mmCIF file of C-alpha atoms in Angstrom:
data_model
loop_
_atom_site.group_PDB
_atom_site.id
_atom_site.type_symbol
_atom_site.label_atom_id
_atom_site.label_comp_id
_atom_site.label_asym_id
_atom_site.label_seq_id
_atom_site.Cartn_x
_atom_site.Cartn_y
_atom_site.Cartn_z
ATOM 1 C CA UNK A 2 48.389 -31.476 29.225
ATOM 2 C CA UNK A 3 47.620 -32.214 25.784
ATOM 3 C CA UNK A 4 48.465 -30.026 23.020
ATOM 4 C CA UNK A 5 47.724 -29.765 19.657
ATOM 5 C CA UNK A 6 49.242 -26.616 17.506
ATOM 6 C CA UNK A 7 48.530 -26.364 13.670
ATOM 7 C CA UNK A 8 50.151 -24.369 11.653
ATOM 8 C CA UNK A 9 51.161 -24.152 8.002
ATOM 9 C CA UNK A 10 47.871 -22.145 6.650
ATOM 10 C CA UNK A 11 48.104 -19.058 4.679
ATOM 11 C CA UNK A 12 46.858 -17.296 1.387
ATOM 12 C CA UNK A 13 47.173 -19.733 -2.155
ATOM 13 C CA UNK A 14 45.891 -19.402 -5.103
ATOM 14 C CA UNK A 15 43.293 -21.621 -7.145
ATOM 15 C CA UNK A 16 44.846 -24.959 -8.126
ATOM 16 C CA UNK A 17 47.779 -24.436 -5.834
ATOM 17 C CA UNK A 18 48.951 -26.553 -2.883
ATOM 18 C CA UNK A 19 49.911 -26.005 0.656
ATOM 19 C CA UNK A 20 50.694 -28.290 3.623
ATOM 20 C CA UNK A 21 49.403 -27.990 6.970
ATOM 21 C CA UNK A 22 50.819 -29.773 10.049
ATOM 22 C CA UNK A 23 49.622 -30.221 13.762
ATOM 23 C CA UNK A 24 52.466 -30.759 16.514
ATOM 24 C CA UNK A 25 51.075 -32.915 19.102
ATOM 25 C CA UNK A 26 52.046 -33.380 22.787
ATOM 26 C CA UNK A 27 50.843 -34.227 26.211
ATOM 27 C CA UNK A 28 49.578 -38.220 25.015
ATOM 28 C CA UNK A 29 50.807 -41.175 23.528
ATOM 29 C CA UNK A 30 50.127 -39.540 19.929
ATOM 30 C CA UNK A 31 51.010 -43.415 18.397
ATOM 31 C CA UNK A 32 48.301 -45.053 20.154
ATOM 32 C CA UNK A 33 45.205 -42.379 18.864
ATOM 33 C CA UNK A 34 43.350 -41.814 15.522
ATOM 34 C CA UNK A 35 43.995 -38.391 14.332
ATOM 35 C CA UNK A 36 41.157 -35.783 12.350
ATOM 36 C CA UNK A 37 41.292 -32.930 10.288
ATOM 37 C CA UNK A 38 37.662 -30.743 10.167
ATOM 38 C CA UNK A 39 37.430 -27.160 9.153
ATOM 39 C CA UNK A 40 34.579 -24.170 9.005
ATOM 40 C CA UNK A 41 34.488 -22.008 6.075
ATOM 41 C CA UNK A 42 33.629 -18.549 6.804
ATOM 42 C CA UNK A 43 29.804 -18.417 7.889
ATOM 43 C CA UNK A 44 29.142 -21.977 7.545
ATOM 44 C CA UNK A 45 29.084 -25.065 10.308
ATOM 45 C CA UNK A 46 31.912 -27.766 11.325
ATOM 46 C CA UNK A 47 32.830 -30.328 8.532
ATOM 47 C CA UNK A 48 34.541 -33.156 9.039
ATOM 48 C CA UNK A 49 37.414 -33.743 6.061
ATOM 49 C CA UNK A 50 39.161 -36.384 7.034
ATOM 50 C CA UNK A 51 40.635 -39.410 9.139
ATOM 51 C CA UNK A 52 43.780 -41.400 9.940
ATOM 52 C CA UNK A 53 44.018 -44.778 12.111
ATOM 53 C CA UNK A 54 46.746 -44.891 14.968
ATOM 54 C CA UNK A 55 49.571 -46.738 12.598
ATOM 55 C CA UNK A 56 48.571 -44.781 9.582
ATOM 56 C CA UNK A 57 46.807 -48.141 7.832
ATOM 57 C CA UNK A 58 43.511 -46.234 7.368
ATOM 58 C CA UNK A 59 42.887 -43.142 6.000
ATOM 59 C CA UNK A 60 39.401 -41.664 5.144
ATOM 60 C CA UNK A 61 38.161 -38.720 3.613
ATOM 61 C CA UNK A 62 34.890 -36.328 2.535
ATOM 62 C CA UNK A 63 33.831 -37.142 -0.800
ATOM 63 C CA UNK A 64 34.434 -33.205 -1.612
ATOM 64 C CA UNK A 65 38.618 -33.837 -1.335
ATOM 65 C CA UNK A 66 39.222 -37.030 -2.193
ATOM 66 C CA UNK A 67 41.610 -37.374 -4.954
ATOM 67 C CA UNK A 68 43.341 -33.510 -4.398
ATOM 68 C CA UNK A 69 43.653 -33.955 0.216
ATOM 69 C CA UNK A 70 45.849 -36.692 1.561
ATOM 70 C CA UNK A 71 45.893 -36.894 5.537
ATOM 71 C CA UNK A 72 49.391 -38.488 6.967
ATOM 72 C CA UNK A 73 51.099 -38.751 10.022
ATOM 73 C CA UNK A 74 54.909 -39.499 11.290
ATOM 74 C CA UNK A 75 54.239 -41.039 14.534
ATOM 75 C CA UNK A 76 58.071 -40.580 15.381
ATOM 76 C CA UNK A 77 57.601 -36.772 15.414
ATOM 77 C CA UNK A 78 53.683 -36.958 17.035
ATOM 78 C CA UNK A 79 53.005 -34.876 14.051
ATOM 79 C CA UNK A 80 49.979 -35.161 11.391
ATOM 80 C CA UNK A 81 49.943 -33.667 8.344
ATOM 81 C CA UNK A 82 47.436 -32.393 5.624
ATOM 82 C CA UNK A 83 49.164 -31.593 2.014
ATOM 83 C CA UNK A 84 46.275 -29.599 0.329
ATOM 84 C CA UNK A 85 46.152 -29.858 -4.035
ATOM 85 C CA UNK A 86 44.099 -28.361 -6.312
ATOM 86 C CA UNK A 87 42.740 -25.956 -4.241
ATOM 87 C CA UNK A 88 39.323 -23.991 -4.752
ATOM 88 C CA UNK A 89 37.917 -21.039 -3.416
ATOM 89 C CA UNK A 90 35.267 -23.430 -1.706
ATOM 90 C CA UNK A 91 38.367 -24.760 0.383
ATOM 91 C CA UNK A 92 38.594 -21.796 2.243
ATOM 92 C CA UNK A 93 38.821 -22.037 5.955
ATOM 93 C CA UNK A 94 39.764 -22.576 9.149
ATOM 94 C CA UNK A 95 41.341 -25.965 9.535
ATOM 95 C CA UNK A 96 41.724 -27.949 12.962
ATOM 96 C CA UNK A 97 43.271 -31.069 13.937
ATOM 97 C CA UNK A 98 41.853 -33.270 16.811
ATOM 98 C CA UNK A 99 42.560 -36.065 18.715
ATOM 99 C CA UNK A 100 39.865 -38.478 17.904
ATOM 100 C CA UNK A 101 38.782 -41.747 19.511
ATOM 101 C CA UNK A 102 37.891 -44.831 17.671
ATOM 102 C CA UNK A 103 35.097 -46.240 17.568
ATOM 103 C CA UNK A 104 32.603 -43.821 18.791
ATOM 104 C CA UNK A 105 34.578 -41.683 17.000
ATOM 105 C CA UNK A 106 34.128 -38.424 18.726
ATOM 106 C CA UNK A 107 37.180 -35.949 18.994
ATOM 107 C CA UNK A 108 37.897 -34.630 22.525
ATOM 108 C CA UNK A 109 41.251 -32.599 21.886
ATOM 109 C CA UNK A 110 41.222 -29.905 19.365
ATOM 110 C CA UNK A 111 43.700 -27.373 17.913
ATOM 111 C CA UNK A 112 43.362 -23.738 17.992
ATOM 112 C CA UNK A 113 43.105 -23.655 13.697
ATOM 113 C CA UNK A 114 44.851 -22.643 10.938
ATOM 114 C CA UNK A 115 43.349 -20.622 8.272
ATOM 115 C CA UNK A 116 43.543 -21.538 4.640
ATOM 116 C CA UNK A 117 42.388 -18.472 1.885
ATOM 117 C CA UNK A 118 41.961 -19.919 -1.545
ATOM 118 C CA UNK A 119 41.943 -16.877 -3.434
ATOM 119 C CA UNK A 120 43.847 -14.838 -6.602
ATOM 120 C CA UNK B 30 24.480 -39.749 3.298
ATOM 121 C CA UNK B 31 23.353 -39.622 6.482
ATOM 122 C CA UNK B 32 22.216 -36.071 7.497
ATOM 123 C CA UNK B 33 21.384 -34.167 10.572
ATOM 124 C CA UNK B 34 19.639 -31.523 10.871
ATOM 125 C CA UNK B 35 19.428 -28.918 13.773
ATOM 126 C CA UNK B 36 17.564 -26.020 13.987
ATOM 127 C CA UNK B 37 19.445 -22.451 13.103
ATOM 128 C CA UNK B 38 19.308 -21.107 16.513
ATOM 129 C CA UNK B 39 17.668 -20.921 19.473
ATOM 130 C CA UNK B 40 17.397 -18.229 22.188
ATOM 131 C CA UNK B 41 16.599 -18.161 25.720
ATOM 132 C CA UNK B 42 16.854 -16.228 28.761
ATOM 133 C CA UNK B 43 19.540 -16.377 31.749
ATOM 134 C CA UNK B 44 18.120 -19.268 34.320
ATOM 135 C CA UNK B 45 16.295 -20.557 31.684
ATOM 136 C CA UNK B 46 16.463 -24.088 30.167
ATOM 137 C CA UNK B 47 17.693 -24.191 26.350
ATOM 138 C CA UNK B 48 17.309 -27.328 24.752
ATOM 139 C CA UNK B 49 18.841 -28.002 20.880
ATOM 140 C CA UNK B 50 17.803 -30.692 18.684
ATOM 141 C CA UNK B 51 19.800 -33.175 16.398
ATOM 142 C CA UNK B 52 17.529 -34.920 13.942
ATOM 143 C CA UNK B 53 18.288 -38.145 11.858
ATOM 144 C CA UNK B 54 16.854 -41.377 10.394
ATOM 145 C CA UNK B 55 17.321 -43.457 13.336
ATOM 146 C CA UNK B 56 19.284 -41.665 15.176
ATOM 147 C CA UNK B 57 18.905 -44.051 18.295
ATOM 148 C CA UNK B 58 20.767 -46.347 17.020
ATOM 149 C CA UNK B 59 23.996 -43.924 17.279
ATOM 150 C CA UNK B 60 25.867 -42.436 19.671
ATOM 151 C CA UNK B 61 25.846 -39.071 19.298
ATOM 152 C CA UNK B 62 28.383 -36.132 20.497
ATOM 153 C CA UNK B 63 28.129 -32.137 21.006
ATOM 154 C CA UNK B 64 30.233 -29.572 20.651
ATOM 155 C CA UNK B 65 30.063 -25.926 21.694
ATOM 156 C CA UNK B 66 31.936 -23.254 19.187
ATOM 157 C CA UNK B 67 32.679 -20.149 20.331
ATOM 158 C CA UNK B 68 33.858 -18.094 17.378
ATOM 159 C CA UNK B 69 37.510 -17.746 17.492
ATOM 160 C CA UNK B 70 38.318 -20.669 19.372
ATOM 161 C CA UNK B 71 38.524 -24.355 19.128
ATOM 162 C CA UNK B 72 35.722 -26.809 19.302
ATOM 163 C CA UNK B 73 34.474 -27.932 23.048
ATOM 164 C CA UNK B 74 33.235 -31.423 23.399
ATOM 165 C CA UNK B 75 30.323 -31.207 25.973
ATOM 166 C CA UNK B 76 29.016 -34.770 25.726
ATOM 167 C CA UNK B 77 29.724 -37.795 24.355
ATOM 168 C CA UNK B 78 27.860 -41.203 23.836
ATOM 169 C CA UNK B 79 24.775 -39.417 24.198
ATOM 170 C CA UNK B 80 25.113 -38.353 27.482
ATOM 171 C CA UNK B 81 28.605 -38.210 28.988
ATOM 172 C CA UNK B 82 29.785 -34.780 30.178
ATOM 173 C CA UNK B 83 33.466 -34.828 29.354
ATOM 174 C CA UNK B 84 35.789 -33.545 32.481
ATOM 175 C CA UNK B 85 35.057 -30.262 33.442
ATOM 176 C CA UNK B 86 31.759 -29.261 31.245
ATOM 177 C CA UNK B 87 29.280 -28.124 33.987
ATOM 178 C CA UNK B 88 26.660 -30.820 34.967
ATOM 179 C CA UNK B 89 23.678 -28.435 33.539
ATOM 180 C CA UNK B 90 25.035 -29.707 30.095
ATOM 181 C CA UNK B 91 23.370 -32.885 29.523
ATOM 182 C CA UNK B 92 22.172 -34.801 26.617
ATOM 183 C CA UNK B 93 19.607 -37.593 25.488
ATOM 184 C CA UNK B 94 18.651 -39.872 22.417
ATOM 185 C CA UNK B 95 15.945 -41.560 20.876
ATOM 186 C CA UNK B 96 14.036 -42.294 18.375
ATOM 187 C CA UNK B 97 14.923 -39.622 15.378
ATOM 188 C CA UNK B 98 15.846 -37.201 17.898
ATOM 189 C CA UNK B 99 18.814 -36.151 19.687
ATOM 190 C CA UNK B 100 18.851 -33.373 22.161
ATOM 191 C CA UNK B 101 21.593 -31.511 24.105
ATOM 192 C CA UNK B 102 19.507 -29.806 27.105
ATOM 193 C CA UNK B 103 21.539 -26.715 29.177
ATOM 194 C CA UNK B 104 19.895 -25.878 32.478
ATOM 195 C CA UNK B 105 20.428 -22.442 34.198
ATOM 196 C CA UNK B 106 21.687 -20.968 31.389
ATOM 197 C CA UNK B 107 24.679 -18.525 31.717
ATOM 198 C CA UNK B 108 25.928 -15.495 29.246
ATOM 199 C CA UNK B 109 28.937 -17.555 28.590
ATOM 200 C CA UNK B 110 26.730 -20.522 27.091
ATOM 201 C CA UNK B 111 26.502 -18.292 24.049
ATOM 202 C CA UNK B 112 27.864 -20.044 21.303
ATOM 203 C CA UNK B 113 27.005 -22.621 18.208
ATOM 204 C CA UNK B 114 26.675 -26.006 19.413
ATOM 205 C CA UNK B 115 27.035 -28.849 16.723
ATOM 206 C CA UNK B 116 25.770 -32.413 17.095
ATOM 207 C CA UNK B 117 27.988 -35.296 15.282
ATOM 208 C CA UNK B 118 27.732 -39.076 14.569
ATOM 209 C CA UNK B 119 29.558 -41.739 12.880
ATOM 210 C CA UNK B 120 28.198 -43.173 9.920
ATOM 211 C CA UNK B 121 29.587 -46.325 8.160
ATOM 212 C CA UNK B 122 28.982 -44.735 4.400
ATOM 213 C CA UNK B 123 29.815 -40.893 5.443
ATOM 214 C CA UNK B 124 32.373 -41.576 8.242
ATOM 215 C CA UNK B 125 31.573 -38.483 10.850
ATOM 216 C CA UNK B 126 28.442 -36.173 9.915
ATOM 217 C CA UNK B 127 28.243 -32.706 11.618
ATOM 218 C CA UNK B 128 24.782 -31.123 12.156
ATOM 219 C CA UNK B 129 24.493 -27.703 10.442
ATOM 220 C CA UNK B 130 24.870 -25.897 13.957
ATOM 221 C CA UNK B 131 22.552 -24.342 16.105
ATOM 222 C CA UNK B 132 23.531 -20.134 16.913
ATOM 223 C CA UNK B 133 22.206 -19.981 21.165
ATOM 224 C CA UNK B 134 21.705 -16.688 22.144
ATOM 225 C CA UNK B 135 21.534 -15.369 25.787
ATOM 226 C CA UNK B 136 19.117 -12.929 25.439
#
């Protein structure tokens, strides 16, 4: 069965930092792309960012590039999120998903993990 | 950026047909995926590539494309089909584009 569990979300202030991970399990977590998206309180699904099978890719909304950087240890079938400069606009819920290439359409998803930019 | 845009919400009544709407330049030339949200819990993928029904979504969930338009049609709707349901599509300047969401209510 495949599993993803996120985890790692929590209360920060502005301009702080935080790290969320997703454990993976039930599939061959080397061989898939891997996405982060997230919904804000009240608002829709938006996608935030990408990362190929071996890591060699990594793509990202224009609203967190330079301050989000997706990674992965394919070793531990774990990816990763680390979270800078954080803004009240980044709050959310954020989930990870198993994502297939190409199409690109994500049919495994995490339960969330919320993330409350506030002071 | 490529945008889609769905309408807020639509409401119908048990038994009825609801069908939901995913507009975009083009949009034909894309495959295009749904997801129902129920709030509290993960993202569903009903269909992908237009019209695939992934493993175990009912086969009153269907979808079509063409044109401008895509559209996710539920037959016999049930109370538990209440939910937001978000269209998506991969675009090569904006990577994956989520509709705004569309709120279905079971009246």
């Amino acid at each position: 069965e495949v599993q993803l569990v996120e985890s790692g979300g929590g209360l920060v202030q502005p301009g702080g930092s935080l790290t969320l991970s997703c454990a993976a399990s039930g599939f061959d977590f080397a061989n898939f792309w891997m996405t982060w998206v997230r919904q804000a309180p009240g608002k829709g699904l938006e996608w935030v960012a990408n990362i190929k099978h071996d890591g060699s890719g990594r793509y990202y909304v224009d609203s967190v590039k330079g301050r989000f950087t997706v990674s992965r240890d394919n070793a531990k079938s774990s990816l990763y999120l680390h979270l800078n400069s954080l803004r009240a606009d980044d709050t959310a819920v954020y989930y990870c998903a198993r994502t297939m290439a190409g199409p690109y359409y994500s049919d495994y998803w995490g339960q969330g993990t919320l993330v409350t930019v506030s002071s | 950026s490529y945008v889609l845009t769905q309408p807020p919400s639509v409401s119908v009544a048990p038994g009825e047909t609801a069908t939901i709407t995913c507009g975009g330049l083009n949009i034909a030339s894309k495959s295009v995926h749904w997801y129902q949200k129920r709030p509290g819990q993960a993202p569903v993928l009903v269909i992908y590539y237009d019209t695939d029904r992934l493993s175990g979504i009912p086969e009153r969930f269907s979808g079509s494309n063409s044109g401008d338009t895509a559209t996710l049609t539920i037959n016999r709707v049930e109370v538990g089909d209440e939910a937001d349901y978000f269209c998506q599509v991969w675009d090569s300047r904006t990577d994956q584009v989520f509709g705004g969401g569309t709120k279905l209510t079971v009246l």
